[in-house]
């Protein structure tokens, strides 16, 4: 395992600066934002950009753990779904040119009039299967983040996904913070889905029990995302479980903690996690 960061919070900085900064701070991997307008836009990156990026990565001994191509494939308009599908096709092509084997994206939102199970079985399968087949041609994997708002809210939804799409190159960008506040055991999930964990997000969550007891679990404001080590997640057990299942990929820090500036948050998280891996 190695420490990485999701570059979304610094997507407007030149990627060359981010690579240099990562190398200077003992961060070995980058989950690079390739959305429109980012520092490695999948829709516009040409051969010169690709070659320069590869040269910089080699020079600074930093690798791209995954391309961050977070977009929505269900639960929005037909026009947006088609635009997002084409974006993922371009992300796959960019990954192939860069020699990156993983693309991280989302599992879509529930379609109108359907629950998550029906959306997965009737809509997501139809859209995602051709993308998986295209990715497989380049030995590229697609990892869906288990963001609770998407179709992958709980573990039964994960089961439905992999039963509907058994493709070996479909897996998870596993984020334990989305499980913890729902009361779902992240350790058990790591073991249950051990063969489907392609990438890993390091993000914690803090819970205000007093507010929860007042507003209830369906209320808002009683939990928030924080840096690893500042919330309720048992990071020693999590890293131990990942080690136990043979995971040797990135521990990619996703910084959504409003209490810390971006670079400071990355460095604090990296130091904390480095003691565990």
Short mmCIF file of C-alpha atoms in Angstrom, two decimals:
data_model
loop_
_atom_site.label_atom_id
_atom_site.label_comp_id
_atom_site.label_asym_id
_atom_site.label_seq_id
_atom_site.Cartn_x
_atom_site.Cartn_y
_atom_site.Cartn_z
CA UNK A 1 0.00 0.00 0.00
CA UNK A 2 1.05 3.57 -0.53
CA UNK A 3 -0.25 7.06 0.25
CA UNK A 4 -1.98 9.07 -2.45
CA UNK A 5 -4.28 12.06 -2.76
CA UNK A 6 -7.34 12.89 -4.83
CA UNK A 7 -6.37 16.04 -6.73
CA UNK A 8 -9.89 17.48 -7.04
CA UNK A 9 -9.32 20.22 -4.41
CA UNK A 10 -6.29 21.46 -6.37
CA UNK A 11 -7.68 20.78 -9.85
CA UNK A 12 -6.99 24.36 -10.98
CA UNK A 13 -3.27 24.12 -10.22
CA UNK A 14 -0.98 22.90 -13.00
CA UNK A 15 -0.49 19.17 -12.68
CA UNK A 16 3.27 19.73 -12.84
CA UNK A 17 3.07 21.68 -9.57
CA UNK A 18 0.95 18.99 -7.94
CA UNK A 19 3.36 16.24 -8.98
CA UNK A 20 6.35 18.20 -7.65
CA UNK A 21 4.53 18.96 -4.39
CA UNK A 22 3.54 15.31 -3.92
CA UNK A 23 7.11 14.14 -4.42
CA UNK A 24 8.40 16.71 -1.92
CA UNK A 25 5.92 15.50 0.71
CA UNK A 26 6.42 11.73 0.35
CA UNK A 27 3.09 11.22 -1.39
CA UNK A 28 3.59 8.43 -3.89
CA UNK A 29 0.31 8.45 -5.80
CA UNK A 30 -2.18 10.82 -7.37
CA UNK A 31 -5.82 10.12 -8.14
CA UNK A 32 -5.92 12.73 -10.87
CA UNK A 33 -9.06 14.76 -11.55
CA UNK A 34 -9.76 14.57 -15.30
CA UNK A 35 -13.05 16.47 -15.33
CA UNK A 36 -13.70 19.35 -17.71
CA UNK A 37 -11.39 22.28 -16.99
CA UNK A 38 -9.14 20.34 -14.62
CA UNK A 39 -5.36 20.09 -14.80
CA UNK A 40 -5.67 16.92 -16.93
CA UNK A 41 -8.93 17.35 -18.83
CA UNK A 42 -9.86 14.03 -20.44
CA UNK A 43 -11.76 15.83 -23.19
CA UNK A 44 -8.81 17.94 -24.37
CA UNK A 45 -5.54 16.29 -23.29
CA UNK A 46 -3.37 15.74 -26.37
CA UNK A 47 -0.24 13.71 -26.94
CA UNK A 48 2.11 16.49 -25.81
CA UNK A 49 0.25 16.76 -22.49
CA UNK A 50 0.37 12.99 -22.03
CA UNK A 51 4.09 12.79 -22.82
CA UNK A 52 4.94 15.70 -20.52
CA UNK A 53 2.88 14.15 -17.73
CA UNK A 54 4.61 10.80 -18.07
CA UNK A 55 8.03 12.49 -18.03
CA UNK A 56 7.18 14.44 -14.87
CA UNK A 57 5.84 11.37 -13.09
CA UNK A 58 8.99 9.43 -13.89
CA UNK A 59 11.26 12.32 -12.88
CA UNK A 60 9.60 12.75 -9.48
CA UNK A 61 8.90 9.05 -8.81
CA UNK A 62 5.15 9.61 -8.48
CA UNK A 63 2.48 7.40 -10.05
CA UNK A 64 -1.13 7.95 -11.05
CA UNK A 65 -3.17 5.53 -8.95
CA UNK A 66 -6.36 6.24 -10.89
CA UNK A 67 -8.09 8.79 -13.06
CA UNK A 68 -10.86 10.55 -11.14
CA UNK A 69 -13.71 10.72 -13.65
CA UNK A 70 -16.66 11.21 -11.30
CA UNK A 71 -19.85 11.57 -13.27
CA UNK A 72 -23.46 10.38 -13.25
CA UNK A 73 -24.79 7.64 -15.52
CA UNK A 74 -28.35 7.29 -14.17
CA UNK A 75 -30.90 9.50 -12.47
CA UNK A 76 -30.50 12.52 -14.73
CA UNK A 77 -31.62 13.59 -18.20
CA UNK A 78 -30.98 11.49 -21.29
CA UNK A 79 -28.83 14.27 -22.72
CA UNK A 80 -26.63 14.47 -19.62
CA UNK A 81 -26.29 10.70 -19.44
CA UNK A 82 -25.04 10.63 -23.04
CA UNK A 83 -22.60 13.48 -22.37
CA UNK A 84 -21.31 11.71 -19.28
CA UNK A 85 -21.00 8.40 -21.13
CA UNK A 86 -18.86 10.05 -23.80
CA UNK A 87 -16.74 11.65 -21.08
CA UNK A 88 -16.02 8.23 -19.59
CA UNK A 89 -15.08 6.92 -23.02
CA UNK A 90 -12.53 9.72 -23.26
CA UNK A 91 -11.30 8.96 -19.74
CA UNK A 92 -10.75 5.33 -20.75
CA UNK A 93 -8.78 6.44 -23.80
CA UNK A 94 -6.67 8.80 -21.68
CA UNK A 95 -5.99 6.09 -19.12
CA UNK A 96 -4.79 3.79 -21.89
CA UNK A 97 -2.40 6.45 -23.19
CA UNK A 98 -1.05 7.08 -19.69
CA UNK A 99 -0.75 3.42 -18.75
CA UNK A 100 -3.20 3.89 -15.85
CA UNK A 101 -5.21 0.77 -15.00
CA UNK A 102 -8.06 2.23 -12.91
CA UNK A 103 -10.79 4.82 -13.46
CA UNK A 104 -12.85 6.00 -10.50
CA UNK A 105 -16.40 7.18 -11.09
CA UNK A 106 -19.89 7.04 -9.55
CA UNK A 107 -22.71 4.51 -9.69
CA UNK A 108 -25.38 7.02 -10.68
CA UNK A 109 -28.49 8.18 -8.85
CA UNK A 110 -31.86 6.39 -8.69
CA UNK A 111 -33.84 6.84 -11.89
CA UNK A 112 -37.20 8.59 -11.76
CA UNK A 113 -39.88 6.27 -10.36
CA UNK A 114 -37.37 3.53 -9.49
CA UNK A 115 -35.55 2.48 -6.36
CA UNK A 116 -31.84 1.76 -6.35
CA UNK A 117 -32.25 -1.95 -7.06
CA UNK A 118 -34.38 -1.39 -10.16
CA UNK A 119 -32.08 1.37 -11.35
CA UNK A 120 -29.05 -0.91 -11.07
CA UNK A 121 -30.71 -3.84 -12.82
CA UNK A 122 -32.62 -1.95 -15.51
CA UNK A 123 -30.59 1.19 -16.24
CA UNK A 124 -27.05 1.13 -14.88
CA UNK A 125 -26.33 -2.27 -16.43
CA UNK A 126 -27.40 -1.04 -19.87
CA UNK A 127 -25.12 2.02 -19.72
CA UNK A 128 -22.13 0.62 -17.85
CA UNK A 129 -21.67 -2.73 -19.58
CA UNK A 130 -20.38 -1.30 -22.91
CA UNK A 131 -18.01 0.98 -20.98
CA UNK A 132 -16.65 -2.00 -19.06
CA UNK A 133 -16.13 -3.90 -22.29
CA UNK A 134 -14.33 -0.94 -23.83
CA UNK A 135 -12.16 -0.58 -20.72
CA UNK A 136 -11.35 -4.29 -20.73
CA UNK A 137 -9.85 -3.96 -24.20
CA UNK A 138 -7.15 -1.81 -22.57
CA UNK A 139 -6.91 -3.84 -19.32
CA UNK A 140 -8.53 -0.97 -17.44
CA UNK A 141 -10.74 -1.37 -14.39
CA UNK A 142 -13.69 0.82 -13.40
CA UNK A 143 -14.08 1.50 -9.68
CA UNK A 144 -17.35 2.97 -8.39
CA UNK A 145 -17.21 5.04 -5.22
CA UNK A 146 -19.80 3.96 -2.67
CA UNK A 147 -21.14 7.47 -2.05
CA UNK A 148 -24.33 6.99 -0.06
CA UNK A 149 -26.40 9.28 -2.32
CA UNK A 150 -25.79 7.06 -5.34
CA UNK A 151 -27.11 3.63 -6.22
CA UNK A 152 -24.44 2.05 -3.98
CA UNK A 153 -25.90 3.24 -0.68
CA UNK A 154 -25.57 -0.02 1.25
CA UNK A 155 -24.06 -3.48 0.92
CA UNK A 156 -27.19 -5.06 -0.57
CA UNK A 157 -26.95 -2.55 -3.40
CA UNK A 158 -23.33 -3.62 -3.91
CA UNK A 159 -24.45 -7.25 -4.15
CA UNK A 160 -27.10 -6.30 -6.71
CA UNK A 161 -24.50 -4.43 -8.75
CA UNK A 162 -22.05 -7.31 -8.97
CA UNK A 163 -24.79 -9.87 -9.60
CA UNK A 164 -26.08 -7.74 -12.47
CA UNK A 165 -22.61 -6.89 -13.79
CA UNK A 166 -20.20 -9.73 -12.96
CA UNK A 167 -17.47 -8.24 -15.18
CA UNK A 168 -14.12 -8.80 -13.50
CA UNK A 169 -12.99 -5.25 -14.26
CA UNK A 170 -15.84 -3.69 -12.25
CA UNK A 171 -15.11 -2.92 -8.63
CA UNK A 172 -15.19 -0.38 -5.84
CA UNK A 173 -13.41 2.78 -4.91
CA UNK A 174 -14.02 1.88 -1.27
CA UNK A 175 -14.78 4.84 1.01
CA UNK A 176 -15.42 3.80 4.63
CA UNK A 177 -16.72 7.24 5.64
CA UNK A 178 -19.94 6.68 3.68
CA UNK A 179 -20.60 3.52 5.66
CA UNK A 180 -19.75 4.57 9.20
CA UNK A 181 -22.40 7.24 9.78
CA UNK A 182 -25.06 4.89 8.38
CA UNK A 183 -24.10 2.28 10.97
CA UNK A 184 -22.61 -0.10 8.38
CA UNK A 185 -19.49 -1.99 9.45
CA UNK A 186 -16.61 -1.05 7.11
CA UNK A 187 -14.40 -3.90 8.32
CA UNK A 188 -17.00 -6.52 7.44
CA UNK A 189 -17.52 -4.84 4.08
CA UNK A 190 -13.80 -5.00 3.31
CA UNK A 191 -13.79 -8.75 3.86
CA UNK A 192 -17.08 -9.39 2.06
CA UNK A 193 -16.05 -7.47 -1.05
CA UNK A 194 -12.34 -8.20 -0.88
CA UNK A 195 -12.10 -9.13 -4.57
CA UNK A 196 -13.86 -5.95 -5.70
CA UNK A 197 -11.78 -3.31 -3.90
CA UNK A 198 -9.77 -1.68 -6.69
CA UNK A 199 -9.03 1.67 -5.03
CA UNK A 200 -9.46 3.14 -1.56
CA UNK A 201 -10.48 6.58 -0.26
CA UNK A 202 -9.07 7.73 3.06
CA UNK A 203 -11.75 9.94 4.57
CA UNK A 204 -13.19 9.93 8.07
CA UNK A 205 -16.49 11.08 9.55
CA UNK A 206 -17.32 12.65 12.87
CA UNK A 207 -20.68 12.14 14.58
CA UNK A 208 -22.39 14.58 16.94
CA UNK A 209 -24.42 12.20 19.10
CA UNK A 210 -26.25 15.05 20.84
CA UNK A 211 -27.54 16.46 17.56
CA UNK A 212 -28.40 13.00 16.30
CA UNK A 213 -30.50 12.29 19.37
CA UNK A 214 -32.36 15.54 18.74
CA UNK A 215 -32.77 15.40 14.96
CA UNK A 216 -32.81 11.63 14.40
CA UNK A 217 -30.86 9.63 11.87
CA UNK A 218 -32.86 11.12 8.99
CA UNK A 219 -32.04 14.65 10.14
CA UNK A 220 -29.14 16.73 8.91
CA UNK A 221 -26.02 18.26 10.40
CA UNK A 222 -25.13 15.57 12.95
CA UNK A 223 -22.26 14.12 10.93
CA UNK A 224 -19.58 15.57 8.68
CA UNK A 225 -16.52 14.42 6.77
CA UNK A 226 -13.12 14.97 8.39
CA UNK A 227 -9.49 13.99 7.86
CA UNK A 228 -8.47 10.41 8.70
CA UNK A 229 -7.88 10.14 12.43
CA UNK A 230 -10.23 12.98 13.36
CA UNK A 231 -13.42 10.92 13.29
CA UNK A 232 -14.92 7.64 14.42
CA UNK A 233 -13.26 5.20 12.02
CA UNK A 234 -10.80 2.61 13.45
CA UNK A 235 -7.94 3.19 11.02
CA UNK A 236 -5.64 0.59 12.51
CA UNK A 237 -8.29 -2.08 11.99
CA UNK A 238 -9.12 -0.80 8.51
CA UNK A 239 -5.52 -0.85 7.31
CA UNK A 240 -5.06 -4.23 8.98
CA UNK A 241 -8.07 -5.62 7.13
CA UNK A 242 -6.81 -4.24 3.82
CA UNK A 243 -3.44 -5.81 4.46
CA UNK A 244 -5.14 -9.09 5.38
CA UNK A 245 -7.04 -9.29 2.08
CA UNK A 246 -3.90 -8.53 0.10
CA UNK A 247 -4.79 -5.00 -1.01
CA UNK A 248 -1.63 -3.23 -2.11
CA UNK A 249 -2.98 -0.19 -3.92
CA UNK A 250 -3.39 3.47 -3.07
CA UNK A 251 -4.74 4.86 0.17
CA UNK A 252 -6.03 7.98 -1.55
CA UNK A 253 -6.73 10.91 0.78
CA UNK A 254 -10.00 12.66 -0.10
CA UNK A 255 -9.91 16.02 1.65
CA UNK A 256 -13.38 17.37 2.49
CA UNK A 257 -12.61 18.66 5.99
CA UNK A 258 -13.46 22.36 6.25
CA UNK A 259 -11.32 22.69 9.39
CA UNK A 260 -8.03 22.38 7.50
CA UNK A 261 -6.47 24.11 4.48
CA UNK A 262 -5.97 21.74 1.57
CA UNK A 263 -2.20 21.22 1.65
CA UNK A 264 -2.07 21.06 5.45
CA UNK A 265 -4.88 18.52 5.46
CA UNK A 266 -3.13 16.34 2.92
CA UNK A 267 0.13 16.43 4.87
CA UNK A 268 -1.51 15.73 8.24
CA UNK A 269 -3.42 12.80 6.76
CA UNK A 270 -0.34 11.44 5.03
CA UNK A 271 1.68 11.50 8.24
CA UNK A 272 -1.10 9.82 10.19
CA UNK A 273 -1.67 7.06 7.64
CA UNK A 274 2.04 6.47 7.02
CA UNK A 275 2.38 5.26 10.60
CA UNK A 276 -0.17 2.53 9.86
CA UNK A 277 0.79 1.20 6.45
#
